Amino acid sequence: MEILNIASVGFFVVFLGTLFLFGELLVKVKGLFAIIGIGIMATYFSFHISVGSGMGLWVALLYIVGVSLIVIDGKFITDGTIALFGVILMIVGIAIPSPSIVYGFLVAMALLLGAAASTLFMKVFPSRNLWSKMTLKDRLTSDLGYNSLNASYKEFVGMEAVTATPFRPTGTIELDGKYYSATCDSHWLNAGTTVEVIAVDGTRIVVKKKIDQNKNE
């Protein structure tokens, strides 16, 4: 496996390993992509942390922790912050044992490109819907008291509502006992925050935090 000393080969190996590992996180393929991705990355790490390389298993552990953080973020947190930290750990894990700076840069780029390319699997295979709450892909049905957006929502502009879920920056508001998906643009809000509907653009309800005017009197 001395061929893995070549930077271009390392780039290709990491690209494929990341492609399949991230593909497993994004689409439902019954673990097939995970097996392929793990096998490829195990080959990469086993070569670079072999006896005499000066590297220990801790670099592989960084990579594993990074993947775990991405899974945790996608399933439970859904704001992307922990996932970003996970990607950074993965990059550090594959770059540190590389034999040169150029090699390290190439494998880091391979990881980012492989992660981006893995989204193409979603065009072929059924999606796992990670970060669905963040992107408002959840189906909010009338059975649960939710209402789809329509032209009559224009009358909501200027009305007060309460956030039923945290906004990061999208979420759900409760208005007159009913629930609606909404966004507060770039701001994050906690559940239970009083907000004001400031716009309805035909595809979404835009809200902002209601300022208590009494505090300014």
Short mmCIF file of C-alpha atoms in Angstrom, two decimals:
data_model
loop_
_atom_site.label_atom_id
_atom_site.label_comp_id
_atom_site.label_asym_id
_atom_site.label_seq_id
_atom_site.Cartn_x
_atom_site.Cartn_y
_atom_site.Cartn_z
CA MET A 1 0.00 0.00 0.00
CA GLU A 2 2.97 2.33 -0.44
CA ILE A 3 0.94 3.96 -3.21
CA LEU A 4 -0.91 5.82 -0.45
CA ASN A 5 2.22 7.96 -0.01
CA ILE A 6 1.21 9.71 -3.26
CA ALA A 7 -0.89 12.80 -2.51
CA SER A 8 -3.22 12.34 -5.49
CA VAL A 9 -3.97 8.78 -4.39
CA GLY A 10 -4.67 9.96 -0.85
CA PHE A 11 -7.03 12.57 -2.29
CA PHE A 12 -8.93 9.93 -4.25
CA VAL A 13 -9.14 7.54 -1.29
CA VAL A 14 -10.42 10.17 1.14
CA PHE A 15 -12.86 11.50 -1.47
CA LEU A 16 -14.40 8.06 -1.98
CA GLY A 17 -14.44 7.23 1.73
CA THR A 18 -16.16 10.51 2.58
CA LEU A 19 -18.54 10.21 -0.36
CA PHE A 20 -19.90 6.90 0.90
CA LEU A 21 -19.85 7.73 4.62
CA PHE A 22 -21.77 10.97 4.13
CA GLY A 23 -23.97 9.20 1.62
CA GLU A 24 -24.93 6.74 4.37
CA LEU A 25 -25.91 9.68 6.59
CA LEU A 26 -28.05 11.27 3.89
CA VAL A 27 -29.84 8.36 2.21
CA LYS A 28 -31.32 4.99 3.15
CA VAL A 29 -29.17 2.23 1.67
CA LYS A 30 -29.33 -0.35 4.48
CA GLY A 31 -25.75 0.25 5.63
CA LEU A 32 -24.11 -0.54 2.28
CA PHE A 33 -22.45 2.85 1.92
CA ALA A 34 -21.30 2.71 5.55
CA ILE A 35 -19.51 -0.58 4.95
CA ILE A 36 -17.79 0.76 1.83
CA GLY A 37 -16.87 4.07 3.44
CA ILE A 38 -15.55 2.51 6.63
CA GLY A 39 -13.50 0.01 4.63
CA ILE A 40 -11.91 2.76 2.53
CA MET A 41 -11.13 5.03 5.48
CA ALA A 42 -9.83 2.10 7.53
CA THR A 43 -7.33 1.46 4.73
CA TYR A 44 -6.27 5.11 4.80
CA PHE A 45 -5.75 5.22 8.57
CA SER A 46 -4.16 1.78 8.87
CA PHE A 47 -1.46 2.88 6.44
CA HIS A 48 -0.76 6.27 7.97
CA ILE A 49 -0.75 5.15 11.61
CA SER A 50 1.19 1.95 11.05
CA VAL A 51 4.23 1.04 13.16
CA GLY A 52 7.01 3.55 12.63
CA SER A 53 4.76 6.31 11.33
CA GLY A 54 4.84 8.18 14.63
CA MET A 55 1.06 8.46 14.73
CA GLY A 56 -1.33 6.77 17.14
CA LEU A 57 -4.94 5.69 17.00
CA TRP A 58 -5.97 9.05 18.42
CA VAL A 59 -6.00 10.59 14.92
CA ALA A 60 -8.51 7.99 13.78
CA LEU A 61 -10.47 8.66 16.96
CA LEU A 62 -10.73 12.34 15.99
CA TYR A 63 -12.27 11.29 12.69
CA ILE A 64 -14.72 8.93 14.39
CA VAL A 65 -15.77 11.57 16.94
CA GLY A 66 -16.30 14.01 14.07
CA VAL A 67 -18.65 11.61 12.29
CA SER A 68 -20.49 10.98 15.57
CA LEU A 69 -21.04 14.70 16.13
CA ILE A 70 -22.54 15.04 12.65
CA VAL A 71 -24.97 12.21 13.38
CA ILE A 72 -25.91 13.72 16.77
CA ASP A 73 -26.50 17.12 15.21
CA GLY A 74 -28.62 15.72 12.40
CA LYS A 75 -30.81 13.62 14.68
CA PHE A 76 -31.21 15.75 17.78
CA ILE A 77 -29.90 19.32 17.49
CA THR A 78 -30.48 20.19 13.82
CA ASP A 79 -28.81 23.59 13.81
CA GLY A 80 -25.58 22.60 12.04
CA THR A 81 -23.23 24.00 14.69
CA ILE A 82 -22.12 20.68 16.16
CA ALA A 83 -21.96 19.18 12.66
CA LEU A 84 -19.53 21.92 11.59
CA PHE A 85 -17.30 21.13 14.56
CA GLY A 86 -17.51 17.46 13.58
CA VAL A 87 -16.33 18.23 10.04
CA ILE A 88 -13.38 20.18 11.47
CA LEU A 89 -12.40 17.19 13.64
CA MET A 90 -12.60 14.91 10.63
CA ILE A 91 -10.34 17.21 8.62
CA VAL A 92 -7.81 17.36 11.47
CA GLY A 93 -7.95 13.58 11.84
CA ILE A 94 -7.07 12.89 8.21
CA ALA A 95 -4.62 15.78 7.74
CA ILE A 96 -2.37 15.29 10.78
CA PRO A 97 -1.01 11.86 9.75
CA SER A 98 -0.39 12.99 6.16
CA PRO A 99 3.30 12.99 5.11
CA SER A 100 3.36 16.60 3.85
CA ILE A 101 1.50 19.90 3.93
CA VAL A 102 0.41 19.48 0.30
CA TYR A 103 -0.86 15.99 1.06
CA GLY A 104 -2.76 17.29 4.09
CA PHE A 105 -4.33 20.11 2.08
CA LEU A 106 -5.42 17.72 -0.67
CA VAL A 107 -7.06 15.22 1.69
CA ALA A 108 -8.82 18.06 3.50
CA MET A 109 -10.21 19.27 0.17
CA ALA A 110 -11.13 15.67 -0.71
CA LEU A 111 -13.22 15.42 2.46
CA LEU A 112 -15.12 18.63 1.71
CA LEU A 113 -15.68 17.70 -1.94
CA GLY A 114 -16.72 14.15 -1.01
CA ALA A 115 -19.24 15.50 1.51
CA ALA A 116 -20.66 17.88 -1.08
CA ALA A 117 -20.80 15.22 -3.78
CA SER A 118 -22.65 12.82 -1.45
CA THR A 119 -25.76 15.01 -1.76
CA LEU A 120 -26.13 13.69 -5.31
CA PHE A 121 -27.18 10.35 -3.81
CA MET A 122 -30.37 12.07 -2.65
CA LYS A 123 -31.47 12.29 -6.28
CA VAL A 124 -31.41 8.49 -6.55
CA PHE A 125 -32.03 7.04 -3.08
CA PRO A 126 -34.67 7.88 -0.43
CA SER A 127 -33.49 10.57 1.97
CA ARG A 128 -32.98 10.16 5.72
CA ASN A 129 -34.18 13.76 6.22
CA LEU A 130 -31.40 14.85 8.57
CA TRP A 131 -31.81 18.46 9.72
CA SER A 132 -35.43 18.30 8.52
CA LYS A 133 -36.59 20.58 11.34
CA MET A 134 -34.03 23.19 10.44
CA THR A 135 -35.05 23.25 6.78
CA LEU A 136 -38.79 22.99 7.47
CA LYS A 137 -39.13 19.71 5.58
CA ASP A 138 -41.30 18.23 8.32
CA ARG A 139 -44.91 17.75 7.26
CA LEU A 140 -47.12 19.92 9.46
CA THR A 141 -50.56 18.39 8.94
CA SER A 142 -54.00 19.70 9.83
CA ASP A 143 -54.45 16.68 12.11
CA LEU A 144 -51.91 18.26 14.45
CA GLY A 145 -53.43 21.72 14.22
CA TYR A 146 -51.05 23.00 11.55
CA ASN A 147 -52.19 24.99 8.54
CA SER A 148 -50.56 25.31 5.13
CA LEU A 149 -49.62 28.77 3.91
CA ASN A 150 -52.24 30.58 1.82
CA ALA A 151 -53.13 34.09 0.66
CA SER A 152 -55.35 34.79 3.69
CA TYR A 153 -52.27 34.86 5.88
CA LYS A 154 -51.63 38.42 4.70
CA GLU A 155 -53.97 39.52 7.46
CA PHE A 156 -51.49 38.17 10.04
CA VAL A 157 -49.07 41.04 9.40
CA GLY A 158 -48.82 43.12 12.58
CA MET A 159 -50.38 40.44 14.78
CA GLU A 160 -48.70 38.95 17.84
CA ALA A 161 -47.87 35.25 18.17
CA VAL A 162 -45.81 32.97 20.42
CA THR A 163 -43.01 30.68 19.27
CA ALA A 164 -44.09 27.08 19.85
CA THR A 165 -40.62 25.74 19.03
CA PRO A 166 -37.09 27.19 19.11
CA PHE A 167 -36.22 29.20 15.99
CA ARG A 168 -32.83 28.38 14.39
CA PRO A 169 -33.84 30.50 12.47
CA THR A 170 -37.00 28.64 11.38
CA GLY A 171 -39.65 27.11 13.59
CA THR A 172 -43.33 27.12 14.46
CA ILE A 173 -45.53 29.87 15.90
CA GLU A 174 -48.86 29.63 17.70
CA LEU A 175 -51.35 32.27 16.60
CA ASP A 176 -54.99 32.25 17.70
CA GLY A 177 -54.65 28.64 18.86
CA LYS A 178 -53.27 27.41 15.52
CA TYR A 179 -49.77 26.53 14.42
CA TYR A 180 -47.86 27.91 11.43
CA SER A 181 -44.34 27.42 10.13
CA ALA A 182 -42.38 30.68 10.12
CA THR A 183 -38.91 32.19 10.07
CA CYS A 184 -37.17 34.99 11.94
CA ASP A 185 -34.47 35.32 9.25
CA SER A 186 -31.00 35.30 10.84
CA HIS A 187 -32.12 35.48 14.47
CA TRP A 188 -32.50 32.60 16.93
CA LEU A 189 -35.35 32.59 19.43
CA ASN A 190 -36.35 30.36 22.33
CA ALA A 191 -39.74 28.66 22.53
CA GLY A 192 -42.34 30.78 24.32
CA THR A 193 -41.05 34.08 22.92
CA THR A 194 -43.63 36.71 21.96
CA VAL A 195 -43.14 37.71 18.33
CA GLU A 196 -44.80 39.96 15.76
CA VAL A 197 -45.60 38.96 12.19
CA ILE A 198 -43.83 41.52 10.02
CA ALA A 199 -44.31 40.03 6.54
CA VAL A 200 -45.87 37.27 4.47
CA ASP A 201 -44.18 36.85 1.12
CA GLY A 202 -46.38 34.11 -0.30
CA THR A 203 -44.13 31.24 0.75
CA ARG A 204 -43.38 31.96 4.38
CA ILE A 205 -44.37 33.95 7.44
CA VAL A 206 -41.64 36.26 8.74
CA VAL A 207 -41.62 37.24 12.41
CA LYS A 208 -39.46 39.25 14.78
CA LYS A 209 -39.17 39.36 18.54
CA LYS A 210 -41.77 41.64 20.11
CA ILE A 211 -40.12 44.46 22.04
CA ASP A 212 -41.74 45.31 25.36
CA GLN A 213 -42.48 49.00 24.91
CA ASN A 214 -43.10 49.43 28.63
CA LYS A 215 -39.40 48.99 29.26
CA ASN A 216 -38.67 52.05 27.19
CA GLU A 217 -41.19 54.28 28.98
#
